[in-house]
């Protein structure tokens, strides 16, 4: 009964099935019990709480839509989105861990791997026994991953991998990394690199002011011998990693709503309790304007995410539609976090409340998985047919 009541101004719950609501409420309950009480402390210490890995697996956050025969939860895209929403209500960094594991590691193995690879990796990734990372971004190539320099050479009985990836979520503790690299002809392929392979190291990136409860690092390949059976055989070219990003970006479109809801809810409660000039601050028009605009934007974002989920369930969502939702919803959340922080006055900067942490986290979310501006250019390209990237 004391479960958090999410804003649902347009009765969007009516659009959800009983299964969607069950999945969402189970995730919500778990986040409330296992994430919210500890996450501020871990963020302050810049540490990922590894003890929550088992719980994330139990709520289906590792491979929500991967078929059950491979250990996934076998759920639809709306359930996947709702799980991301609830986790990000807790913390964007925790949602990152789940996004990477599901959409950037399990998804390519499921879609582009062969049956042996699926059987070897997916169940262990679904249970959290193994954690994965996704190496696309490089020191010299972020928005333009097609320019990547990491490369591999066919040595007859194995591949030799050289190069470096940076800004990689989960890198410092991953057992497996899905790494994108060019072959001798310059064609991009996915390789599964495992911890323990000689020449493979994962130094941690420190000094982050954002996503502090998520572990970020580099992937360094110094003449790593990768067995030939570790190449993902069923798709190559830049479209392969970009296909994984479609799935993760969709999850972020939902996740950002969770962070926004938490900020809105905190500000709403505070505005009814905090007295100034003899009145609750929520009685002042300027504060009501902020709250009214927040709930309006949250409601629009919910409808965008829900409709996109329906299109994805029907396998009809385009990459450009996903870009629009990722861009809009993250921008919505970062603006709400900023307004909500002001509504709490000085208390807004304190770790007593979650708002400042969400606000700082969202600075990464608006940059990773394609920056705010890159997604705008994807929409611009889609509606004009004219490519403004290059
Ligand atoms: P372009 O020539 O347009 O496309 C190359 C090939 O890819 C195809 N394609 C897609 N396929 C599937 N899904 C998509 N979203 C696709 N977008 C394009 C395209 O059809 C083409 O196929 P083909 O067969 O003709 O070769 O590529 P471009 O080099 O011009 O780049 C386009 C651009 C800029 C949109 C793209 O590179 C891009 O999205 N850049 C942003 C990079 C990015 O998002 N990086 C994310 C790294 S991972 C990450 O941030 C994880 S954070 C995780 C967490 O912690 O949550
Ligand atoms: P750049 O590409 O150098 O962009 C700098 C600025 O230039 C941006 O504002 C951008 O929008 C703008 N810009 C670039 N090109 C254009 C253009 N054509 N037109 C107009 N403006 C342009 N990557 C992974 O592969 N795996 C991960 O797990 C991962 N996790 C991450 C975790 C965190 C915490 C962070 C911060 C990043 C992570 N990333 C990861 C990397 C992320 O995807 C990149 O940071 C992002 O794609 C942007 O690349 P960049 O940082 O090199 O910026």
Tab-separated table of C-alpha atoms and ligand atoms in Angstrom:
chain	number	residue	atom	x	y	z
A	1	UNK	CA	0.000	0.000	0.000
A	2	UNK	CA	2.884	2.431	0.585
A	3	UNK	CA	4.206	1.586	-2.878
A	4	UNK	CA	5.128	4.765	-4.733
A	5	UNK	CA	2.193	6.032	-6.805
A	6	UNK	CA	3.577	7.148	-10.130
A	7	UNK	CA	2.023	10.116	-11.851
A	8	UNK	CA	-0.540	8.845	-14.354
A	9	UNK	CA	-2.396	11.960	-15.408
A	10	UNK	CA	-3.911	10.462	-18.566
A	11	UNK	CA	-4.805	7.027	-17.143
A	12	UNK	CA	-2.084	5.393	-19.172
A	13	UNK	CA	-2.415	2.418	-16.823
A	14	UNK	CA	-5.582	1.584	-18.800
A	15	UNK	CA	-3.340	0.873	-21.795
A	16	UNK	CA	-1.300	-1.683	-19.863
A	17	UNK	CA	-2.074	-5.375	-19.464
A	18	UNK	CA	-2.170	-7.123	-16.091
A	19	UNK	CA	1.229	-8.608	-16.900
A	20	UNK	CA	2.706	-5.157	-17.601
A	21	UNK	CA	1.419	-3.902	-14.251
A	22	UNK	CA	2.705	-6.952	-12.391
A	23	UNK	CA	6.155	-6.615	-13.917
A	24	UNK	CA	6.230	-2.885	-13.211
A	25	UNK	CA	5.074	-3.210	-9.614
A	26	UNK	CA	7.577	-5.983	-8.878
A	27	UNK	CA	10.401	-3.808	-10.240
A	28	UNK	CA	9.099	-0.797	-8.333
A	29	UNK	CA	8.977	-2.711	-5.074
A	30	UNK	CA	12.464	-4.109	-5.593
A	31	UNK	CA	13.932	-0.668	-6.392
A	32	UNK	CA	12.273	0.822	-3.337
A	33	UNK	CA	13.690	-1.906	-1.082
A	34	UNK	CA	17.096	-2.625	-2.568
A	35	UNK	CA	18.222	0.429	-4.544
A	36	UNK	CA	16.784	3.648	-3.107
A	37	UNK	CA	18.062	3.152	0.482
A	38	UNK	CA	21.686	2.555	-0.545
A	39	UNK	CA	22.230	4.320	-3.844
A	40	UNK	CA	23.077	7.801	-2.570
A	41	UNK	CA	25.900	6.379	-0.475
A	42	UNK	CA	27.316	4.381	-3.404
A	43	UNK	CA	27.063	7.408	-5.705
A	44	UNK	CA	28.865	9.574	-3.148
A	45	UNK	CA	31.615	6.950	-2.939
A	46	UNK	CA	31.643	6.458	-6.734
A	47	UNK	CA	31.079	2.729	-6.463
A	48	UNK	CA	28.717	0.302	-8.191
A	49	UNK	CA	26.702	-1.758	-5.675
A	50	UNK	CA	27.555	-5.255	-6.936
A	51	UNK	CA	25.241	-6.847	-4.357
A	52	UNK	CA	22.188	-5.788	-6.432
A	53	UNK	CA	23.208	-7.882	-9.466
A	54	UNK	CA	21.224	-10.940	-8.307
A	55	UNK	CA	18.119	-8.817	-7.691
A	56	UNK	CA	18.370	-7.189	-11.119
A	57	UNK	CA	18.434	-10.669	-12.648
A	58	UNK	CA	15.394	-11.706	-10.576
A	59	UNK	CA	13.198	-8.805	-11.712
A	60	UNK	CA	14.043	-9.651	-15.340
A	61	UNK	CA	16.308	-6.657	-15.931
A	62	UNK	CA	18.922	-8.785	-17.714
A	63	UNK	CA	17.345	-9.715	-21.037
A	64	UNK	CA	13.679	-8.822	-20.380
A	65	UNK	CA	12.720	-9.603	-24.007
A	66	UNK	CA	15.231	-12.415	-24.625
A	67	UNK	CA	13.397	-15.768	-25.001
A	68	UNK	CA	13.136	-17.909	-21.889
A	69	UNK	CA	14.983	-20.794	-23.574
A	70	UNK	CA	18.140	-18.642	-23.279
A	71	UNK	CA	17.430	-17.573	-19.702
A	72	UNK	CA	15.707	-14.273	-20.602
A	73	UNK	CA	12.356	-13.167	-19.180
A	74	UNK	CA	10.491	-13.554	-22.517
A	75	UNK	CA	8.535	-10.316	-21.982
A	76	UNK	CA	7.286	-7.792	-24.536
A	77	UNK	CA	8.727	-4.359	-25.262
A	78	UNK	CA	6.318	-2.468	-22.983
A	79	UNK	CA	7.320	-4.622	-20.011
A	80	UNK	CA	10.964	-4.047	-20.917
A	81	UNK	CA	10.307	-0.291	-20.943
A	82	UNK	CA	8.472	-0.347	-17.631
A	83	UNK	CA	11.349	-2.218	-15.968
A	84	UNK	CA	13.773	0.453	-17.252
A	85	UNK	CA	11.449	3.195	-15.973
A	86	UNK	CA	11.348	1.729	-12.486
A	87	UNK	CA	15.083	1.102	-12.300
A	88	UNK	CA	15.915	4.623	-13.453
A	89	UNK	CA	13.520	6.008	-10.862
A	90	UNK	CA	16.162	4.600	-8.528
A	91	UNK	CA	19.283	5.615	-10.469
A	92	UNK	CA	20.339	6.068	-14.109
A	93	UNK	CA	23.595	4.239	-13.391
A	94	UNK	CA	21.774	1.109	-12.274
A	95	UNK	CA	19.606	1.317	-15.393
A	96	UNK	CA	22.812	1.655	-17.424
A	97	UNK	CA	24.088	-1.626	-16.088
A	98	UNK	CA	20.869	-3.266	-17.105
A	99	UNK	CA	20.746	-1.562	-20.539
A	100	UNK	CA	24.270	-2.667	-21.352
A	101	UNK	CA	23.746	-6.237	-20.173
A	102	UNK	CA	20.411	-6.629	-22.027
A	103	UNK	CA	20.551	-4.570	-25.180
A	104	UNK	CA	24.241	-4.199	-25.850
A	105	UNK	CA	25.578	-7.616	-24.816
A	106	UNK	CA	22.744	-10.175	-24.774
A	107	UNK	CA	20.936	-8.670	-27.774
A	108	UNK	CA	23.889	-8.919	-30.232
A	109	UNK	CA	24.713	-12.453	-29.045
A	110	UNK	CA	21.053	-13.422	-29.492
A	111	UNK	CA	20.567	-11.674	-32.853
A	112	UNK	CA	24.000	-11.914	-34.478
A	113	UNK	CA	25.462	-14.957	-32.713
A	114	UNK	CA	25.207	-18.647	-33.544
A	115	UNK	CA	23.451	-21.274	-31.438
A	116	UNK	CA	26.623	-22.313	-29.572
A	117	UNK	CA	27.333	-18.701	-28.611
A	118	UNK	CA	23.724	-18.186	-27.473
A	119	UNK	CA	23.837	-21.298	-25.300
A	120	UNK	CA	27.258	-20.524	-23.880
A	121	UNK	CA	26.710	-16.882	-22.918
A	122	UNK	CA	23.027	-15.931	-22.646
A	123	UNK	CA	21.940	-17.956	-19.586
A	124	UNK	CA	24.968	-16.822	-17.573
A	125	UNK	CA	24.365	-13.190	-18.575
A	126	UNK	CA	20.641	-13.466	-17.747
A	127	UNK	CA	21.406	-14.726	-14.237
A	128	UNK	CA	24.095	-12.108	-13.646
A	129	UNK	CA	26.749	-14.780	-13.117
A	130	UNK	CA	28.626	-13.061	-15.933
A	131	UNK	CA	28.465	-9.327	-16.533
A	132	UNK	CA	29.061	-7.844	-19.959
A	133	UNK	CA	30.222	-4.601	-21.536
A	134	UNK	CA	29.892	-3.114	-25.037
A	135	UNK	CA	32.862	-1.512	-26.730
A	136	UNK	CA	32.004	0.858	-29.555
A	137	UNK	CA	33.286	4.325	-28.532
A	138	UNK	CA	36.998	5.051	-28.916
A	139	UNK	CA	39.211	7.938	-27.803
A	140	UNK	CA	39.059	9.467	-31.317
A	141	UNK	CA	35.607	8.248	-32.398
A	142	UNK	CA	32.444	8.848	-30.362
A	143	UNK	CA	29.574	10.249	-32.442
A	144	UNK	CA	31.264	8.836	-35.534
A	145	UNK	CA	31.863	5.185	-34.635
A	146	UNK	CA	32.309	4.295	-38.317
A	147	UNK	CA	35.791	5.822	-38.086
A	148	UNK	CA	36.919	3.296	-35.439
A	149	UNK	CA	40.587	2.285	-35.382
A	150	UNK	CA	40.341	-0.945	-33.361
A	151	UNK	CA	41.177	-3.764	-35.757
A	152	UNK	CA	41.671	-7.518	-35.978
A	153	UNK	CA	43.751	-9.699	-38.239
A	154	UNK	CA	43.114	-13.262	-39.345
A	155	UNK	CA	46.057	-15.343	-38.092
A	156	UNK	CA	44.778	-18.651	-39.454
A	157	UNK	CA	43.673	-20.384	-36.240
A	158	UNK	CA	42.726	-17.187	-34.308
A	159	UNK	CA	42.237	-13.424	-34.667
A	160	UNK	CA	44.705	-10.870	-33.327
A	161	UNK	CA	42.902	-7.820	-31.834
A	162	UNK	CA	44.492	-4.412	-31.262
A	163	UNK	CA	43.054	-1.056	-30.209
A	164	UNK	CA	41.235	0.689	-27.363
A	165	UNK	CA	37.707	1.622	-26.366
A	166	UNK	CA	36.821	4.301	-23.823
A	167	UNK	CA	33.825	5.410	-21.746
A	168	UNK	CA	32.670	1.802	-21.430
A	169	UNK	CA	29.974	1.066	-18.826
A	170	UNK	CA	30.620	-2.067	-16.706
A	171	UNK	CA	34.126	-2.450	-18.219
A	172	UNK	CA	36.034	-2.665	-14.914
A	173	UNK	CA	34.140	-5.746	-13.725
A	174	UNK	CA	32.864	-7.405	-16.925
A	175	UNK	CA	33.630	-11.053	-17.680
A	176	UNK	CA	32.753	-10.619	-21.358
A	177	UNK	CA	32.920	-7.680	-23.729
A	178	UNK	CA	31.179	-7.398	-27.097
A	179	UNK	CA	33.771	-5.437	-29.043
A	180	UNK	CA	33.346	-3.809	-32.457
A	181	UNK	CA	36.456	-3.843	-34.637
A	182	UNK	CA	37.441	-3.695	-38.307
A	183	UNK	CA	38.903	-6.621	-40.233
A	184	UNK	CA	41.696	-6.224	-42.784
A	185	UNK	CA	39.179	-5.101	-45.424
A	186	UNK	CA	37.821	-2.406	-43.071
A	187	UNK	CA	34.498	-4.202	-42.408
A	188	UNK	CA	33.114	-3.872	-38.851
A	189	UNK	CA	32.474	-7.126	-36.931
A	190	UNK	CA	31.511	-7.985	-33.359
A	191	UNK	CA	33.902	-10.115	-31.288
A	192	UNK	CA	33.288	-11.621	-27.857
A	193	UNK	CA	36.358	-10.913	-25.725
A	194	UNK	CA	36.645	-12.639	-22.350
A	195	UNK	CA	38.422	-11.504	-19.207
A	196	UNK	CA	41.627	-13.436	-18.795
A	197	UNK	CA	42.612	-13.322	-22.477
A	198	UNK	CA	46.232	-12.202	-22.571
A	199	UNK	CA	46.689	-8.542	-23.505
A	200	UNK	CA	43.119	-7.549	-22.513
A	201	UNK	CA	42.805	-4.990	-19.695
A	202	UNK	CA	39.974	-2.790	-18.348
A	203	UNK	CA	41.267	0.216	-16.371
A	204	UNK	CA	38.599	2.160	-14.480
A	205	UNK	CA	37.741	5.790	-15.347
A	206	UNK	CA	37.735	7.989	-12.238
A	207	UNK	CA	36.737	11.591	-11.477
A	208	UNK	CA	33.198	11.424	-12.880
A	209	UNK	CA	30.634	13.927	-11.581
A	210	UNK	CA	27.860	11.947	-13.277
A	211	UNK	CA	26.694	8.325	-13.150
A	212	UNK	CA	28.892	7.846	-10.109
A	213	UNK	CA	27.159	4.636	-9.000
A	214	UNK	CA	27.989	3.072	-12.376
A	215	UNK	CA	31.403	1.687	-13.117
A	216	UNK	CA	33.004	3.081	-16.300
A	217	UNK	CA	36.318	2.142	-17.861
A	218	UNK	CA	38.431	1.457	-20.907
A	219	UNK	CA	38.867	-1.743	-22.884
A	220	UNK	CA	42.457	-2.116	-24.050
A	221	UNK	CA	43.531	-4.771	-26.554
A	222	UNK	CA	47.232	-5.346	-26.921
A	223	UNK	CA	47.700	-8.249	-29.361
A	224	UNK	CA	44.775	-10.176	-27.854
A	225	UNK	CA	44.365	-13.650	-29.371
A	226	UNK	CA	40.617	-14.098	-29.885
A	227	UNK	CA	39.406	-17.604	-30.802
A	228	UNK	CA	37.685	-17.703	-34.186
A	229	UNK	CA	34.501	-19.079	-32.628
A	230	UNK	CA	34.133	-15.737	-30.740
A	231	UNK	CA	33.244	-13.748	-33.877
A	232	UNK	CA	29.510	-12.940	-34.172
A	233	UNK	CA	28.774	-14.482	-37.574
A	234	UNK	CA	25.306	-13.274	-38.528
A	235	UNK	CA	25.698	-9.525	-39.060
A	236	UNK	CA	28.532	-7.144	-39.897
A	237	UNK	CA	28.912	-3.475	-40.823
A	238	UNK	CA	28.052	-0.393	-38.737
A	239	UNK	CA	24.380	-1.375	-38.833
A	240	UNK	CA	25.184	-4.251	-36.419
A	241	UNK	CA	26.204	-2.108	-33.405
A	242	UNK	CA	23.613	0.528	-34.366
A	243	UNK	CA	20.908	-2.154	-34.222
A	244	UNK	CA	21.870	-2.834	-30.581
A	245	UNK	CA	21.707	0.896	-29.879
A	246	UNK	CA	18.116	0.999	-31.153
A	247	UNK	CA	17.131	-1.412	-28.401
A	248	UNK	CA	19.064	0.406	-25.669
A	249	UNK	CA	17.873	3.859	-26.782
A	250	UNK	CA	14.280	2.654	-26.633
A	251	UNK	CA	14.865	1.523	-23.029
A	252	UNK	CA	16.358	4.919	-22.167
A	253	UNK	CA	13.248	6.675	-23.515
A	254	UNK	CA	11.322	4.859	-20.751
A	255	UNK	CA	14.092	5.084	-18.172
A	256	UNK	CA	14.261	8.873	-18.345
A	257	UNK	CA	10.565	9.010	-17.396
A	258	UNK	CA	11.415	7.184	-14.162
A	259	UNK	CA	14.081	9.737	-13.217
A	260	UNK	CA	11.695	12.593	-14.095
A	261	UNK	CA	8.857	11.065	-12.056
A	262	UNK	CA	11.075	10.750	-9.012
A	263	UNK	CA	12.095	14.424	-9.275
A	264	UNK	CA	8.510	15.564	-9.842
A	265	UNK	CA	7.161	13.497	-6.972
A	266	UNK	CA	9.848	14.765	-4.595
A	267	UNK	CA	9.201	18.397	-5.562
A	268	UNK	CA	5.412	17.985	-5.301
A	269	UNK	CA	5.606	16.559	-1.789
A	270	UNK	CA	8.112	19.175	-0.701
A	271	UNK	CA	5.958	21.996	-2.075
A	272	UNK	CA	3.066	20.940	0.154
A	273	UNK	CA	5.209	20.671	3.285
A	274	UNK	CA	7.655	23.554	3.015
A	275	UNK	CA	6.231	26.743	4.528
A	276	UNK	CA	7.440	30.216	3.575
A	277	UNK	CA	5.647	33.510	4.131
A	278	UNK	CA	3.122	31.542	6.171
A	279	UNK	CA	2.034	29.326	3.256
A	280	UNK	CA	3.137	26.055	1.665
A	281	UNK	CA	5.365	27.052	-1.263
A	282	UNK	CA	3.092	24.943	-3.507
A	283	UNK	CA	0.466	27.665	-3.092
A	284	UNK	CA	2.583	30.206	-4.958
A	285	UNK	CA	1.812	30.480	-8.651
A	286	UNK	CA	5.454	30.311	-9.730
A	287	UNK	CA	5.878	26.939	-8.017
A	288	UNK	CA	2.601	25.658	-9.475
A	289	UNK	CA	3.789	26.646	-12.933
A	290	UNK	CA	6.826	24.434	-12.510
A	291	UNK	CA	4.744	21.476	-11.279
A	292	UNK	CA	2.071	21.899	-13.958
A	293	UNK	CA	4.689	21.986	-16.708
A	294	UNK	CA	6.483	18.961	-15.253
A	295	UNK	CA	3.382	16.765	-15.198
A	296	UNK	CA	2.470	17.927	-18.714
A	297	UNK	CA	5.898	16.958	-20.067
A	298	UNK	CA	5.922	13.632	-18.177
A	299	UNK	CA	2.506	12.784	-19.620
A	300	UNK	CA	3.638	13.569	-23.188
A	301	UNK	CA	6.786	11.495	-22.678
A	302	UNK	CA	4.741	8.559	-21.352
A	303	UNK	CA	2.542	8.589	-24.451
A	304	UNK	CA	5.580	8.753	-26.737
A	305	UNK	CA	7.215	5.796	-24.978
A	306	UNK	CA	4.039	3.736	-24.848
A	307	UNK	CA	3.262	4.221	-28.540
A	308	UNK	CA	6.856	3.424	-29.464
A	309	UNK	CA	6.582	0.240	-27.418
A	310	UNK	CA	3.483	-0.794	-29.368
A	311	UNK	CA	5.323	-0.150	-32.644
A	312	UNK	CA	8.294	-2.180	-31.415
A	313	UNK	CA	6.017	-5.041	-30.380
A	314	UNK	CA	4.741	-5.012	-33.967
A	315	UNK	CA	8.331	-4.738	-35.256
A	316	UNK	CA	7.445	-1.456	-36.968
A	317	UNK	CA	9.458	1.156	-35.030
A	318	UNK	CA	12.058	2.930	-37.148
A	319	UNK	CA	15.468	3.995	-35.820
A	320	UNK	CA	14.461	7.624	-36.371
A	321	UNK	CA	11.311	7.158	-34.252
A	322	UNK	CA	13.491	5.740	-31.474
A	323	UNK	CA	15.881	8.699	-31.744
A	324	UNK	CA	12.990	11.122	-31.323
A	325	UNK	CA	11.803	9.453	-28.114
A	326	UNK	CA	15.294	9.105	-26.611
A	327	UNK	CA	16.068	12.748	-27.330
A	328	UNK	CA	12.759	14.166	-26.180
A	329	UNK	CA	12.421	12.127	-23.020
A	330	UNK	CA	15.972	12.627	-21.748
A	331	UNK	CA	15.721	16.361	-22.428
A	332	UNK	CA	12.389	16.403	-20.598
A	333	UNK	CA	13.938	14.627	-17.595
A	334	UNK	CA	17.024	16.834	-17.356
A	335	UNK	CA	14.867	19.983	-17.435
A	336	UNK	CA	12.519	18.613	-14.785
A	337	UNK	CA	15.462	17.642	-12.575
A	338	UNK	CA	16.758	21.211	-12.785
A	339	UNK	CA	13.395	22.812	-11.994
A	340	UNK	CA	12.702	20.345	-9.181
A	341	UNK	CA	16.082	21.076	-7.652
A	342	UNK	CA	15.258	24.772	-7.511
A	343	UNK	CA	11.922	24.032	-5.865
A	344	UNK	CA	13.751	22.455	-2.949
A	345	UNK	CA	15.895	25.524	-2.464
A	346	UNK	CA	19.105	24.724	-0.601
A	347	UNK	CA	17.844	21.248	0.241
A	348	UNK	CA	17.848	20.558	-3.504
A	349	UNK	CA	21.608	20.182	-3.572
A	350	UNK	CA	21.671	17.772	-0.637
A	351	UNK	CA	22.075	14.016	-0.897
A	352	UNK	CA	19.115	13.810	1.503
A	353	UNK	CA	17.059	13.986	-1.685
A	354	UNK	CA	17.606	12.203	-4.990
A	355	UNK	CA	17.186	15.194	-7.317
A	356	UNK	CA	20.776	16.424	-7.620
A	357	UNK	CA	21.986	12.862	-8.266
A	358	UNK	CA	19.376	12.415	-11.024
A	359	UNK	CA	20.337	15.784	-12.465
A	360	UNK	CA	24.027	14.893	-12.660
A	361	UNK	CA	23.289	11.381	-13.962
A	362	UNK	CA	21.157	12.746	-16.777
A	363	UNK	CA	24.163	14.703	-18.078
A	364	UNK	CA	25.586	11.330	-19.141
A	365	UNK	CA	22.263	10.002	-20.381
A	366	UNK	CA	21.836	13.022	-22.682
A	367	UNK	CA	25.308	12.282	-24.134
A	368	UNK	CA	25.598	8.515	-24.355
A	369	UNK	CA	23.748	6.285	-26.826
A	370	UNK	CA	23.930	9.195	-29.272
A	371	UNK	CA	24.106	12.810	-28.094
A	372	UNK	CA	21.118	15.166	-27.986
A	373	UNK	CA	22.379	16.870	-31.154
A	374	UNK	CA	23.107	13.626	-33.020
A	375	UNK	CA	19.512	12.497	-32.444
A	376	UNK	CA	18.251	15.842	-33.721
A	377	UNK	CA	20.306	15.333	-36.893
A	378	UNK	CA	18.858	11.822	-37.268
A	379	UNK	CA	15.347	13.358	-37.204
A	380	UNK	CA	16.486	16.119	-39.563
A	381	UNK	CA	17.877	13.549	-42.007
A	382	UNK	CA	14.692	11.492	-41.762
A	383	UNK	CA	12.341	14.346	-42.568
A	384	UNK	CA	14.447	16.086	-45.237
A	385	UNK	CA	16.361	13.182	-46.766
A	386	UNK	CA	19.446	15.431	-46.499
A	387	UNK	CA	22.406	14.194	-44.430
A	388	UNK	CA	23.814	16.928	-42.153
A	389	UNK	CA	26.400	14.669	-40.444
A	390	UNK	CA	29.073	14.952	-43.034
B	1	LIG	P1	25.278	5.560	-41.807
B	1	LIG	O1	26.020	5.571	-43.091
B	1	LIG	O2	24.087	6.435	-41.639
B	1	LIG	O3	24.845	4.054	-41.434
B	1	LIG	C1	25.733	2.945	-41.532
B	1	LIG	C2	24.897	1.694	-41.637
B	1	LIG	O4	24.119	1.514	-40.441
B	1	LIG	C3	22.702	1.537	-40.744
B	1	LIG	N1	22.044	2.231	-39.633
B	1	LIG	C4	21.383	1.585	-38.689
B	1	LIG	N2	21.095	0.292	-38.514
B	1	LIG	C5	20.398	-0.052	-37.425
B	1	LIG	N3	20.000	0.831	-36.505
B	1	LIG	C6	20.280	2.152	-36.622
B	1	LIG	N4	19.911	3.029	-35.676
B	1	LIG	C7	20.997	2.591	-37.767
B	1	LIG	N5	21.448	3.783	-38.206
B	1	LIG	C8	22.094	3.550	-39.366
B	1	LIG	C9	22.609	2.249	-42.062
B	1	LIG	O5	21.453	1.883	-42.745
B	1	LIG	C10	23.863	1.780	-42.760
B	1	LIG	O6	23.657	0.454	-43.210
B	1	LIG	P2	24.358	-0.075	-44.575
B	1	LIG	O7	23.860	-1.471	-44.692
B	1	LIG	O8	23.867	0.866	-45.627
B	1	LIG	O9	25.839	0.042	-44.324
B	1	LIG	O10	26.331	5.814	-40.638
B	1	LIG	P3	27.127	7.135	-40.265
B	1	LIG	O11	28.568	6.758	-40.173
B	1	LIG	O12	26.742	8.288	-41.145
B	1	LIG	O13	26.610	7.418	-38.770
B	1	LIG	C11	25.306	7.704	-38.501
B	1	LIG	C12	25.113	8.122	-37.029
B	1	LIG	C13	25.864	9.402	-36.726
B	1	LIG	C14	23.648	8.371	-36.828
B	1	LIG	C15	25.558	7.011	-36.102
B	1	LIG	O14	26.856	6.651	-36.264
B	1	LIG	C16	25.272	7.279	-34.641
B	1	LIG	O15	24.207	6.925	-34.180
B	1	LIG	N6	26.228	7.873	-33.849
B	1	LIG	C17	26.106	7.964	-32.395
B	1	LIG	C18	27.014	6.952	-31.762
B	1	LIG	C19	26.424	6.335	-30.547
B	1	LIG	O16	25.237	6.373	-30.290
B	1	LIG	N7	27.263	5.701	-29.747
B	1	LIG	C20	26.811	5.015	-28.598
B	1	LIG	C21	27.886	4.131	-28.003
B	1	LIG	S1	27.255	2.937	-26.871
B	1	LIG	C22	26.794	3.787	-25.536
B	1	LIG	O17	26.787	4.972	-25.465
B	1	LIG	C23	26.361	2.971	-24.406
B	1	LIG	S2	25.960	3.833	-22.986
B	1	LIG	C24	25.201	2.548	-22.246
B	1	LIG	C25	24.640	2.800	-20.943
B	1	LIG	O18	25.462	2.897	-19.996
B	1	LIG	O19	23.386	2.815	-20.848
B	2	LIG	P1	31.965	13.658	-29.626
B	2	LIG	O1	31.500	12.709	-30.668
B	2	LIG	O2	33.375	14.135	-29.673
B	2	LIG	O3	30.986	14.914	-29.625
B	2	LIG	C1	31.327	16.182	-29.039
B	2	LIG	C2	30.211	17.172	-29.380
B	2	LIG	O4	30.164	17.351	-30.798
B	2	LIG	C3	28.808	16.649	-28.981
B	2	LIG	O5	28.045	17.722	-28.481
B	2	LIG	C4	28.218	16.144	-30.291
B	2	LIG	O6	26.802	16.213	-30.319
B	2	LIG	C5	28.848	17.109	-31.277
B	2	LIG	N1	28.928	16.572	-32.645
B	2	LIG	C6	29.619	15.488	-33.070
B	2	LIG	N2	29.424	15.282	-34.380
B	2	LIG	C7	28.580	16.238	-34.805
B	2	LIG	C8	27.970	16.557	-36.051
B	2	LIG	N3	28.157	15.818	-37.158
B	2	LIG	N4	27.152	17.632	-36.117
B	2	LIG	C9	26.905	18.381	-35.019
B	2	LIG	N5	27.443	18.144	-33.810
B	2	LIG	C10	28.274	17.070	-33.708
B	2	LIG	N6	30.206	4.053	-25.325
B	2	LIG	C11	30.252	2.707	-25.573
B	2	LIG	O7	30.627	2.276	-26.657
B	2	LIG	N7	29.886	1.815	-24.602
B	2	LIG	C12	29.471	2.206	-23.375
B	2	LIG	O8	29.137	1.368	-22.519
B	2	LIG	C13	29.448	3.608	-23.076
B	2	LIG	N8	29.111	4.036	-21.842
B	2	LIG	C14	29.224	5.367	-21.526
B	2	LIG	C15	29.066	5.801	-20.207
B	2	LIG	C16	29.227	7.137	-19.863
B	2	LIG	C17	29.107	7.567	-18.453
B	2	LIG	C18	29.514	8.088	-20.883
B	2	LIG	C19	29.673	9.540	-20.548
B	2	LIG	C20	29.677	7.676	-22.182
B	2	LIG	C21	29.553	6.314	-22.525
B	2	LIG	N9	29.796	5.871	-23.837
B	2	LIG	C22	29.823	4.508	-24.102
B	2	LIG	C23	30.271	6.798	-24.845
B	2	LIG	C24	29.188	7.667	-25.484
B	2	LIG	O9	28.393	6.927	-26.339
B	2	LIG	C25	29.885	8.840	-26.193
B	2	LIG	O10	30.404	9.691	-25.205
B	2	LIG	C26	28.940	9.573	-27.127
B	2	LIG	O11	28.539	8.777	-28.204
B	2	LIG	C27	29.562	10.876	-27.662
B	2	LIG	O12	30.842	10.663	-28.152
B	2	LIG	P2	32.069	11.619	-27.671
B	2	LIG	O13	32.050	11.640	-26.185
B	2	LIG	O14	33.293	11.141	-28.339
B	2	LIG	O15	31.682	13.041	-28.157
